[in-house]
Each structure stands twice: as C-alpha cells, then as structure tokens.
Short mmCIF file of C-alpha atoms and ligand atoms in Angstrom, two decimals:
data_model
loop_
_atom_site.label_atom_id
_atom_site.label_comp_id
_atom_site.label_asym_id
_atom_site.label_seq_id
_atom_site.Cartn_x
_atom_site.Cartn_y
_atom_site.Cartn_z
CA MET A 20 19.48 15.96 -7.80
CA ASN A 21 19.69 14.00 -10.91
CA LYS A 22 18.27 10.57 -10.45
CA LEU A 23 18.23 7.67 -12.81
CA SER A 24 15.00 7.34 -14.81
CA VAL A 25 13.11 4.19 -15.73
CA ASN A 26 14.05 5.12 -19.29
CA ASP A 27 17.73 4.48 -18.51
CA LEU A 28 17.19 0.80 -17.33
CA ASN A 29 17.85 -2.24 -19.38
CA VAL A 30 14.76 -4.12 -18.15
CA LYS A 31 14.39 -7.02 -20.66
CA SER A 32 13.64 -10.31 -18.79
CA GLN A 33 14.60 -8.61 -15.49
CA ARG A 34 12.50 -8.70 -12.35
CA VAL A 35 11.61 -5.13 -11.69
CA LEU A 36 9.99 -4.16 -8.39
CA VAL A 37 7.83 -1.07 -8.96
CA ARG A 38 6.53 0.79 -5.86
CA VAL A 39 3.16 2.40 -6.80
CA ASP A 40 0.70 4.44 -5.00
CA TYR A 41 -2.48 2.43 -5.01
CA ASN A 42 -3.81 3.84 -1.81
CA VAL A 43 -7.24 4.24 -3.52
CA PRO A 44 -10.54 5.26 -1.85
CA MET A 45 -12.75 2.15 -1.44
CA GLU A 46 -16.09 1.41 0.10
CA GLU A 47 -18.07 -1.82 0.75
CA LYS A 48 -21.05 -2.47 -1.37
CA ASP A 49 -22.99 -5.79 -1.02
CA GLY A 50 -20.13 -7.41 0.82
CA LYS A 51 -17.63 -6.45 -1.88
CA MET A 52 -14.97 -3.58 -1.84
CA ILE A 53 -15.51 -1.20 -4.59
CA ILE A 54 -12.92 1.40 -5.79
CA ASN A 55 -14.45 4.83 -5.84
CA ASP A 56 -11.62 6.61 -7.82
CA THR A 57 -9.14 5.00 -10.08
CA THR A 58 -6.92 8.11 -10.77
CA ARG A 59 -3.92 6.69 -8.96
CA ILE A 60 -4.04 3.39 -10.87
CA LYS A 61 -4.49 5.32 -14.23
CA GLU A 62 -1.38 7.54 -13.35
CA THR A 63 0.82 4.43 -13.18
CA LEU A 64 -0.12 3.13 -16.68
CA PRO A 65 2.39 4.95 -18.68
CA THR A 66 5.35 3.38 -16.67
CA LEU A 67 3.72 -0.05 -16.69
CA LEU A 68 2.97 -0.09 -20.37
CA MET A 69 6.56 1.02 -21.10
CA LEU A 70 7.85 -1.75 -18.89
CA THR A 71 5.67 -4.41 -20.24
CA ALA A 72 6.64 -3.31 -23.81
CA LYS A 73 10.33 -3.66 -22.90
CA GLY A 74 9.81 -7.23 -21.63
CA ALA A 75 10.26 -6.57 -17.97
CA LYS A 76 8.81 -8.90 -15.22
CA ILE A 77 6.85 -6.44 -13.30
CA ILE A 78 6.26 -6.90 -9.51
CA LEU A 79 4.15 -4.13 -8.10
CA ALA A 80 4.33 -3.34 -4.41
CA ALA A 81 1.85 -0.92 -2.67
CA HIS A 82 -0.04 -0.04 0.52
CA LEU A 83 -3.59 0.48 1.17
CA GLY A 84 -5.06 2.11 4.26
CA ARG A 85 -3.67 1.65 7.79
CA PRO A 86 -4.04 -2.16 8.59
CA LYS A 87 -1.44 -1.56 11.38
CA GLY A 88 0.36 -4.91 10.65
CA LYS A 89 -2.77 -7.13 10.55
CA ARG A 90 -4.27 -8.90 7.55
CA GLU A 91 -7.27 -6.80 7.44
CA PRO A 92 -9.50 -8.07 4.50
CA SER A 93 -11.17 -4.68 3.67
CA MET A 94 -7.62 -3.43 2.91
CA SER A 95 -6.61 -6.23 0.59
CA LEU A 96 -5.17 -5.03 -2.79
CA ARG A 97 -6.99 -7.80 -4.68
CA PRO A 98 -9.66 -5.65 -6.08
CA VAL A 99 -6.93 -3.20 -7.30
CA ALA A 100 -5.30 -6.18 -9.34
CA ASN A 101 -8.63 -6.79 -11.08
CA LYS A 102 -9.17 -3.12 -11.80
CA LEU A 103 -5.64 -2.64 -13.07
CA SER A 104 -6.09 -5.66 -15.31
CA GLU A 105 -9.34 -4.13 -16.78
CA MET A 106 -7.59 -0.69 -17.27
CA ILE A 107 -4.28 -2.02 -18.81
CA GLY A 108 -6.00 -4.66 -20.97
CA ARG A 109 -3.89 -7.69 -19.78
CA PRO A 110 -3.84 -10.18 -16.98
CA VAL A 111 -2.55 -8.96 -13.51
CA ALA A 112 -1.45 -11.83 -11.28
CA PHE A 113 -1.92 -11.39 -7.44
CA ALA A 114 0.16 -12.82 -4.61
CA GLU A 115 -1.57 -13.34 -1.38
CA ASP A 116 1.43 -12.09 0.58
CA CYS A 117 4.06 -9.54 -0.27
CA ILE A 118 7.02 -11.77 0.97
CA GLY A 119 7.77 -15.43 1.47
CA ASP A 120 6.55 -18.49 -0.34
CA PRO A 121 3.41 -16.94 -2.10
CA ALA A 122 5.40 -14.00 -3.38
CA GLU A 123 8.40 -15.91 -4.43
CA LYS A 124 6.29 -18.56 -6.33
CA ALA A 125 4.23 -15.92 -8.17
CA VAL A 126 7.46 -14.04 -9.20
CA ALA A 127 9.03 -17.31 -10.41
CA ALA A 128 6.12 -17.87 -12.72
CA LEU A 129 6.36 -14.32 -14.30
CA LYS A 130 7.32 -14.26 -18.05
CA PRO A 131 8.70 -11.09 -19.74
CA GLY A 132 5.92 -8.52 -19.97
CA ASP A 133 3.84 -10.04 -17.23
CA ILE A 134 2.57 -8.08 -14.16
CA LEU A 135 2.16 -9.19 -10.58
CA LEU A 136 0.74 -7.25 -7.66
CA LEU A 137 1.87 -8.09 -4.17
CA GLU A 138 -0.62 -7.95 -1.27
CA ASN A 139 -0.59 -4.88 0.97
CA VAL A 140 2.97 -4.26 2.36
CA ARG A 141 1.31 -2.68 5.46
CA TYR A 142 0.00 -5.99 6.61
CA TYR A 143 3.47 -6.13 8.13
CA ASN A 144 4.37 -3.56 10.81
CA GLU A 145 8.00 -4.05 9.54
CA GLU A 146 7.02 -2.00 6.46
CA GLU A 147 6.54 1.32 8.28
CA ALA A 148 9.48 0.55 10.73
CA ASN A 149 11.69 0.17 7.64
CA ASP A 150 12.84 -3.12 9.12
CA PRO A 151 15.99 -4.37 7.48
CA ALA A 152 15.10 -8.11 7.46
CA PHE A 153 11.61 -7.32 5.87
CA ALA A 154 13.33 -5.03 3.15
CA GLU A 155 15.68 -7.92 2.37
CA LYS A 156 12.82 -10.25 1.91
CA LEU A 157 11.03 -7.87 -0.49
CA ALA A 158 14.23 -7.04 -2.28
CA ARG A 159 14.91 -10.82 -2.86
CA LEU A 160 12.04 -10.71 -5.40
CA ALA A 161 13.72 -8.28 -7.81
CA ASP A 162 16.82 -7.35 -9.83
CA LEU A 163 15.88 -3.74 -10.30
CA TYR A 164 13.76 -1.24 -8.44
CA VAL A 165 11.46 1.67 -9.86
CA ASN A 166 9.69 4.15 -7.57
CA ASP A 167 6.60 5.68 -9.08
CA ALA A 168 4.92 6.50 -5.76
CA PHE A 169 5.69 10.10 -5.30
CA GLY A 170 3.00 10.49 -2.64
CA ALA A 171 4.87 8.00 -0.41
CA ALA A 172 8.32 9.15 -1.21
CA HIS A 173 8.49 11.36 2.12
CA ARG A 174 8.26 8.32 4.20
CA ALA A 175 11.31 6.22 4.93
CA HIS A 176 9.45 2.88 4.89
CA ALA A 177 10.95 -0.46 3.68
CA SER A 178 9.18 -0.42 0.35
CA THR A 179 10.28 3.21 -0.44
CA GLU A 180 13.72 3.31 1.27
CA GLY A 181 14.86 0.06 2.63
CA VAL A 182 14.31 -2.10 -0.49
CA PRO A 183 16.21 0.28 -2.98
CA ARG A 184 19.05 0.44 -0.54
CA VAL A 185 19.40 -3.30 -0.53
CA ILE A 186 19.01 -3.64 -4.25
CA ALA A 187 21.61 -0.91 -4.81
CA ARG A 188 23.96 -2.43 -2.42
CA ARG A 189 23.70 -5.69 -4.56
CA GLY A 190 24.68 -3.65 -7.50
CA GLY A 191 21.15 -3.28 -8.90
CA GLN A 192 19.86 -0.06 -10.34
CA CYS A 193 17.07 2.01 -8.64
CA ALA A 194 15.14 4.49 -10.89
CA ALA A 195 12.33 6.97 -10.80
CA GLY A 196 9.11 5.96 -12.77
CA LEU A 197 7.75 8.24 -15.23
CA LEU A 198 5.20 9.77 -12.85
CA MET A 199 7.93 10.33 -10.14
CA GLU A 200 10.20 11.85 -12.81
CA ARG A 201 7.54 14.58 -13.72
CA GLU A 202 7.13 15.37 -10.01
CA LEU A 203 10.83 15.84 -9.56
CA GLN A 204 10.87 17.92 -12.73
CA PHE A 205 8.06 20.26 -11.82
CA LEU A 206 8.37 20.56 -8.04
CA GLY A 207 12.12 20.62 -8.33
CA ARG A 208 14.11 21.52 -11.37
CA GLU A 209 11.57 23.87 -12.98
CA LEU A 210 11.59 26.08 -9.94
CA GLU A 211 15.40 26.49 -9.88
CA LYS A 212 15.24 29.23 -12.55
CA PRO A 213 11.54 30.12 -12.81
CA ALA A 214 10.21 32.43 -15.65
CA ARG A 215 9.27 35.69 -13.93
CA PRO A 216 6.86 37.02 -12.58
CA PHE A 217 6.76 33.93 -10.35
CA VAL A 218 3.45 34.02 -8.40
CA VAL A 219 2.77 31.62 -5.42
CA ILE A 220 -0.79 31.24 -4.20
CA LEU A 221 -1.14 29.58 -0.76
CA GLY A 222 -4.19 28.82 1.06
CA GLY A 223 -5.64 26.06 3.28
CA ALA A 224 -6.32 25.72 6.88
CA LYS A 225 -3.12 26.38 8.88
CA VAL A 226 -0.12 28.50 8.81
CA SER A 227 1.68 25.94 10.75
CA ASP A 228 1.34 23.38 7.98
CA LYS A 229 2.74 25.59 5.41
CA ILE A 230 5.19 27.99 7.13
CA LYS A 231 8.30 26.11 5.91
CA VAL A 232 6.96 26.22 2.31
CA ILE A 233 6.29 29.92 2.61
CA ASP A 234 9.83 30.41 4.09
CA ARG A 235 11.54 28.61 1.12
CA LEU A 236 9.16 30.23 -1.45
CA LEU A 237 9.83 33.72 -0.07
CA GLU A 238 13.41 33.21 -1.44
CA LEU A 239 12.19 32.38 -4.97
CA ALA A 240 8.92 34.14 -5.62
CA ASP A 241 8.12 37.66 -6.74
CA THR A 242 4.61 37.65 -5.27
CA ILE A 243 2.86 35.52 -2.56
CA LEU A 244 -0.97 35.64 -2.46
CA ILE A 245 -2.48 34.33 0.67
CA GLY A 246 -6.08 32.94 1.05
CA GLY A 247 -7.82 30.36 3.21
CA ALA A 248 -8.18 30.29 6.87
CA MET A 249 -4.44 30.74 6.97
CA ALA A 250 -4.97 34.37 6.15
CA TYR A 251 -6.53 35.12 9.42
CA THR A 252 -3.53 34.27 11.54
CA PHE A 253 -1.56 36.88 9.34
CA LYS A 254 -4.51 39.25 10.01
CA LEU A 255 -4.23 38.71 13.78
CA ALA A 256 -0.50 39.35 13.67
CA GLN A 257 -1.33 42.66 11.83
CA GLY A 258 -3.65 43.44 14.72
CA PHE A 259 -6.95 43.12 12.97
CA LYS A 260 -9.99 41.27 14.45
CA VAL A 261 -10.82 37.89 12.91
CA GLY A 262 -14.09 37.07 14.79
CA LYS A 263 -14.76 33.23 14.93
CA SER A 264 -12.58 32.58 11.80
CA LEU A 265 -10.18 29.50 12.04
CA SER A 266 -6.85 30.86 13.15
CA GLU A 267 -3.81 30.05 15.21
CA PRO A 268 -3.16 32.80 17.70
CA ASP A 269 -0.06 31.15 18.99
CA LYS A 270 1.49 31.38 15.45
CA GLN A 271 1.30 35.04 15.16
CA ASP A 272 5.10 35.45 15.66
CA VAL A 273 5.75 33.04 12.88
CA ALA A 274 3.31 34.90 10.59
CA ARG A 275 4.98 38.16 11.55
CA ALA A 276 8.44 36.86 10.75
CA ALA A 277 7.25 35.75 7.25
CA MET A 278 5.87 39.13 6.50
CA ASP A 279 9.13 40.82 7.77
CA LYS A 280 11.13 38.41 5.44
CA ALA A 281 8.96 39.34 2.49
CA LYS A 282 9.50 43.05 3.19
CA ALA A 283 13.23 42.57 3.50
CA ARG A 284 13.41 40.54 0.22
CA HIS A 285 11.10 42.89 -1.66
CA VAL A 286 8.57 40.04 -2.31
CA GLN A 287 5.04 41.28 -2.69
CA PHE A 288 3.06 39.58 0.10
CA LEU A 289 -0.73 40.05 -0.12
CA LEU A 290 -3.48 39.28 2.31
CA PRO A 291 -7.28 39.44 1.59
CA SER A 292 -8.79 42.91 1.82
CA ASP A 293 -12.37 41.58 1.84
CA ASN A 294 -13.90 38.29 2.82
CA ILE A 295 -17.07 36.16 2.56
CA ILE A 296 -18.21 35.54 5.99
CA GLY A 297 -20.95 33.50 7.61
CA THR A 298 -22.36 33.04 11.20
CA PRO A 299 -21.77 29.65 12.78
CA VAL A 300 -24.85 28.37 14.56
CA ASP A 301 -24.92 25.31 16.86
CA THR A 302 -27.82 23.07 15.67
CA GLY A 303 -27.79 21.18 18.92
CA LYS A 304 -27.42 17.90 16.91
CA LEU A 305 -24.49 15.54 16.96
CA ASN A 306 -22.75 14.04 14.10
CA LYS A 307 -21.73 10.30 13.74
CA LYS A 308 -18.56 11.02 15.80
CA GLY A 309 -20.49 12.74 18.57
CA LYS A 310 -19.33 16.25 17.65
CA PRO A 311 -21.84 19.09 17.48
CA ILE A 312 -23.22 19.95 14.00
CA ILE A 313 -22.52 23.61 13.28
CA GLU A 314 -24.45 25.24 10.46
CA ILE A 315 -23.21 28.29 8.82
CA GLN A 316 -25.90 30.87 8.24
CA ASN A 317 -26.21 34.25 6.64
CA PRO A 318 -23.31 34.24 4.17
CA GLN A 319 -22.31 37.72 3.02
CA THR A 320 -19.45 39.92 1.75
CA ASN A 321 -17.46 41.64 4.53
CA GLN A 322 -15.58 44.73 3.32
CA GLY A 323 -12.63 45.95 5.40
CA PRO A 324 -9.92 44.16 7.31
CA ASP A 325 -11.91 43.43 10.49
CA ILE A 326 -14.35 40.55 10.88
CA PRO A 327 -17.27 40.94 13.24
CA ALA A 328 -17.17 39.03 16.56
CA GLU A 329 -19.87 36.63 15.74
CA ALA A 330 -18.82 35.86 12.30
CA GLU A 331 -16.27 33.45 10.53
CA GLY A 332 -14.31 34.24 7.51
CA LEU A 333 -14.97 31.37 4.95
CA ASP A 334 -13.63 32.61 1.54
CA ILE A 335 -11.70 35.65 0.11
CA GLY A 336 -14.13 38.43 -1.12
CA PRO A 337 -14.74 39.54 -4.71
CA GLU A 338 -12.36 42.50 -4.54
CA THR A 339 -9.47 40.24 -3.23
CA ALA A 340 -10.41 37.64 -5.97
CA ARG A 341 -10.29 40.36 -8.61
CA ARG A 342 -6.80 41.79 -7.43
CA TYR A 343 -5.40 38.17 -6.98
CA CYS A 344 -6.59 37.13 -10.54
CA GLU A 345 -5.11 40.33 -12.09
CA ILE A 346 -1.68 39.31 -10.69
CA ILE A 347 -2.07 35.64 -11.67
CA LEU A 348 -2.86 36.64 -15.29
CA LYS A 349 0.46 38.47 -15.55
CA ALA A 350 2.47 35.56 -14.10
CA ASN A 351 4.84 33.18 -16.10
CA THR A 352 5.36 30.72 -13.28
CA ILE A 353 2.61 29.87 -10.93
CA ILE A 354 2.55 27.57 -7.83
CA TRP A 355 -0.72 26.94 -6.14
CA ASN A 356 -1.10 24.98 -2.90
CA GLY A 357 -4.29 25.25 -0.80
CA PRO A 358 -7.88 26.50 -1.37
CA MET A 359 -8.87 30.17 -0.83
CA GLY A 360 -11.80 29.17 1.44
CA MET A 361 -14.08 26.42 2.61
CA PHE A 362 -14.57 25.39 -1.18
CA GLU A 363 -16.39 22.20 -0.24
CA ASP A 364 -19.44 24.36 0.38
CA ALA A 365 -20.56 26.11 -2.78
CA ARG A 366 -21.34 29.33 -0.91
CA PHE A 367 -17.60 29.60 0.00
CA ALA A 368 -16.10 28.23 -3.24
CA GLU A 369 -16.08 31.27 -5.59
CA GLY A 370 -12.73 32.68 -4.43
CA THR A 371 -11.14 29.37 -5.11
CA ASN A 372 -12.83 28.88 -8.38
CA ALA A 373 -11.89 32.38 -9.48
CA VAL A 374 -8.29 31.49 -8.80
CA ALA A 375 -8.59 28.21 -10.61
CA ARG A 376 -10.02 29.96 -13.72
CA ALA A 377 -7.19 32.56 -13.54
CA VAL A 378 -4.53 29.94 -13.29
CA ALA A 379 -6.00 27.94 -16.32
CA GLU A 380 -6.27 31.24 -18.34
CA ALA A 381 -2.63 32.36 -17.59
CA THR A 382 -1.58 28.81 -18.74
CA ALA A 383 -3.59 28.87 -21.98
CA ARG A 384 -3.13 32.53 -22.91
CA ASN A 385 0.31 33.37 -21.80
CA GLY A 386 1.92 29.99 -21.63
CA ALA A 387 2.55 30.33 -18.04
CA LYS A 388 3.86 27.17 -16.24
CA SER A 389 1.31 26.42 -13.63
CA ILE A 390 2.15 23.95 -11.08
CA ILE A 391 -0.51 22.63 -8.55
CA GLY A 392 0.94 21.35 -5.31
CA GLY A 393 -1.19 18.59 -4.57
CA GLY A 394 -3.99 17.82 -2.15
CA ASP A 395 -7.07 20.05 -1.98
CA SER A 396 -6.06 22.51 -4.82
CA VAL A 397 -6.10 19.47 -7.11
CA LYS A 398 -9.55 18.50 -5.85
CA ALA A 399 -10.75 22.21 -6.39
CA LEU A 400 -9.33 22.34 -9.92
CA ASN A 401 -11.02 19.10 -10.89
CA GLN A 402 -14.21 20.28 -9.28
CA ALA A 403 -14.17 23.37 -11.44
CA GLY A 404 -13.56 21.03 -14.58
CA LEU A 405 -10.11 22.61 -15.06
CA GLY A 406 -7.77 19.70 -14.12
CA ASP A 407 -6.36 19.40 -17.63
CA LYS A 408 -5.79 23.06 -18.14
CA VAL A 409 -2.82 23.41 -15.85
CA THR A 410 0.80 22.38 -16.64
CA PHE A 411 1.17 19.89 -13.72
CA MET A 412 -0.85 18.67 -10.89
CA SER A 413 1.18 16.86 -8.22
CA THR A 414 -0.09 13.52 -6.94
CA GLY A 415 1.45 13.92 -3.53
CA GLY A 416 -0.11 15.84 -0.58
CA GLY A 417 2.51 15.84 2.23
CA ALA A 418 5.26 14.65 -0.11
CA SER A 419 4.68 17.78 -2.40
CA LEU A 420 4.74 20.12 0.56
CA GLU A 421 7.94 18.51 1.88
CA PHE A 422 9.58 18.69 -1.56
CA LEU A 423 8.54 22.32 -2.07
CA GLU A 424 10.09 23.13 1.37
CA GLY A 425 13.39 21.94 -0.20
CA ARG A 426 13.63 18.78 1.86
CA VAL A 427 15.28 15.61 0.50
CA LEU A 428 12.64 12.84 0.42
CA PRO A 429 14.02 9.53 1.57
CA GLY A 430 12.36 7.66 -1.30
CA VAL A 431 14.01 9.94 -3.74
CA ALA A 432 17.38 10.06 -2.02
CA ALA A 433 17.44 6.13 -2.14
CA LEU A 434 17.37 6.03 -5.95
CA SER A 435 20.51 5.73 -8.01
CA ASP A 436 22.18 8.88 -9.33
CA LYS A 437 22.48 9.43 -12.97
CA SER A 438 26.23 9.07 -13.87
CA PRO A 439 27.44 12.55 -15.02
P1 LIG B 505 -5.12 22.32 3.67
O1 LIG B 505 -5.31 20.85 3.82
O2 LIG B 505 -4.33 23.01 4.74
O3 LIG B 505 -4.77 22.70 2.35
O4 LIG B 505 -6.53 22.85 4.05
C1 LIG B 505 -7.74 22.53 3.15
C2 LIG B 505 -8.90 22.77 4.03
O5 LIG B 505 -8.92 24.12 4.61
C3 LIG B 505 -10.23 22.63 3.19
O6 LIG B 505 -10.88 21.54 3.79
C4 LIG B 505 -10.98 23.87 3.32
O7 LIG B 505 -12.27 23.70 3.62
C5 LIG B 505 -10.28 24.47 4.54
N1 LIG B 505 -10.40 25.97 4.68
C6 LIG B 505 -9.89 26.84 3.72
N2 LIG B 505 -10.19 28.05 4.15
C7 LIG B 505 -10.99 27.98 5.25
C8 LIG B 505 -11.74 29.04 5.98
N3 LIG B 505 -11.55 30.24 5.72
N4 LIG B 505 -12.26 28.48 7.08
C9 LIG B 505 -12.40 27.20 7.40
N5 LIG B 505 -11.84 26.21 6.63
C10 LIG B 505 -11.14 26.59 5.64
#
C-alpha cells in the first residue's frame, strides 16, 4: 500500500482540505471550554507548517465529541482554532459551519498560507452516515485533500472517506499527511520484514478486543508476551483458577486456539507465572453513575499459577516482569499494545512500568525499533516519563489495532496511490 504523500503535492495557491484529529479533551471552567491536552493539535503542526510554507490555502476539517447531529455548543471547535493559532504563531480563521455559505465565504477569503478551521463536522448526522450529498458539499470547498487523522481512518465517514472519493473523481489528488505517513510506515511497512528477534507485548482488558491482532502477529513474531487481565482468560483455558480476576470464560476456546497456533508456528507464547493480587471489597457506597464503589485491599504477590478464590489479579508479578524484561532487552523489533495491569492505580503499575523501562532501554542500547500501538500503552509510557524514548507511538487507538490486524482502513484506502 503505497499512498501519495503530502510531500508529493503541488499545493501552491491550491485549496487543500486537511482532515485532522482535533478530538481533544475539554472541560468547562467559568462558563468557558478549556482544552486539557493539546497533544493532538501539536501533532498536526509539521503538516500545517509545511503546507503554509508552500503557500497552500488550508481548510481544516475535524470532529469533536459525539454531538449526534446537533449544534451542541460545548462541542464547538472554536476554542481549538484559538489554541492552534497560539501554537502555530499565526491567525487561524474559523467558519461557524463546515458546509454552505459560512464555509464557502471563509474559504473564498483565504490567501496562500492562510489557515481556516471548519466547525465540527459531526454537527451533521450525514458525517457519520457518509452521506454522498454532504461529502459533495464538503468537497466543494477544496481542490486537494490530505488526511492527517490516523485515529479516525478506520471509520468510513464523509470527511475521511466520502470527500477524498469525490475529490479523486474530479481528478484532484488525495494524500497522507506527515503524521499519517509515519503511522503507515511504522504500523505497516516496518513490520513487513522486521529485524529479529521480534517481540510482541500484549496486555489490556479483554482477549476479545485483541484476538485478531494476536492472530495476525502470531504469523510475524518470534515471541508474544501476554499481560493484563487478558492473561486470565488464557490461564482459565489452561485449567488454572483465576479467582475474581477480570476474564472472559466464554472466550477460552479462542484463547486455546491462539496457544495452539503459537505451538504449531514455534512462536514463544508466554503467560505470567506470578501476579500482584488484591481483594476487592464492596464499600457499600455508590459512584456518580450509581455503580457500587469497590475498593481493592491487601495488595500482595501471588506465586504460582492459581489465584485464590477471593482475590483478583491486577498486575504481573516481579518474577514475570523480570522474565519479560530479559526477553525485551534482546529484541530488535518490539510492538507493545496494552498495559500489564491496572496501571492507573500505583499499587498495580510496576509491571507496566518495568516493561516501559525495558522497551526504552532496548531502543536506546540496542537500537531496537519500538512501536507502541496506541491507547493505554502510550498513556503508561508518558506517565513513566518515557514517551520520547521509543521509536514510535501511534496516535490511534481503535485505528492502530485494526491496522495491526492487517485490515484496510477506509480512510487510507480512499487516498491516491503513488504512481509506480
Ligand atoms: P485495553 O483498553 O484493552 O488496552 O485495556 C486497558 C485497561 O485494562 C486499563 O484501564 C487497565 O486498568 C485495565 N487492566 C489491565 N490489566 C487489568 C487487570 N489485571 N485487572 C483489571 N483491569 C486491568
């Protein structure tokens, strides 16, 4: 899959519609919406700086939250326009609507190098429905299309799939932005011929969320290290007791099939040999959503494969962490997706932190290529202050998983192919 890059486009004085991921966390303070984390805005700056320098007329399209087709004021992108302007050091115009008169007038006023952000595309239900008439209206604003929103590329929505199809039909080019290009490189091309040993670390809550990734990576990896609550479904399938640990008893056959495949392909497939456990205790109180508040008491190391009936496994144990880190430190290619335990609670974060340190060390010391597959592993690495010590951190959650599964993402498929 060799897609056109924004570098390949002749953008001077052209109207370029850039789909970005500005779905930033916000909260209301003194009647104003405040952006809590500007990472997603920062990540688009290389593409935007390059386009302004080349004299493009930049039209940014994005979604924010789930307004379900209504003009929900708390989900307006206006605060993002102000923040982007501050971060990029030049004015950013804002159109009150993403289509129709307000958008068309704002686009007509653009001069080469100018930037305009359109209002939330999800103010229209037609966006998620990938409505052809809505896609036409958006596409009317531009000559060329760039997608830099990897995190939204697994959805066939109007701004990710419909618009590039319309622009391509008109003979316009549709390219990957710089951020998107890196995602396609690291989650795609780099894994076609990985330097070995190739070690995959998978954790998180559910086997069912990751079974397709496991299945695909079993065909590529030398070793798969399993952590997180996911490990307990594998343990159940092996006939061990998991106490009150989060597990999916109805997914044992899927877990068994993965272990059989690993054996048949001679892939080393490791499960935790010890765990940090705790005892869940109902406090009798309810949270804001009316759900019982469970407190975890008495954290301790549990040796051996069985977990006591009243306890819950919440992290990999020290022996498992040591064994996993030894393997990680010998790797030349690493993919990591999902934490090793309930890392949000410091008492159960050490397994995840140990893995994070080993991944960073393998990268620095051996020059291993370390690719972090988005979501909570990115959060865990940043929490450990190691975010800049790995080769690549994906910006997509669901999109990274689907791409690692080997699926074609609609937002990528819609981009123009590079000519051979
Ligand atoms: P995922 O989105 O599938 O990567 O899962 C991440 C979530 O799984 C995090 O919120 C972790 O707290 C949670 N998690 C990981 N291990 C465990 C565990 N042993 N018990 C309960 N939750 C866990």
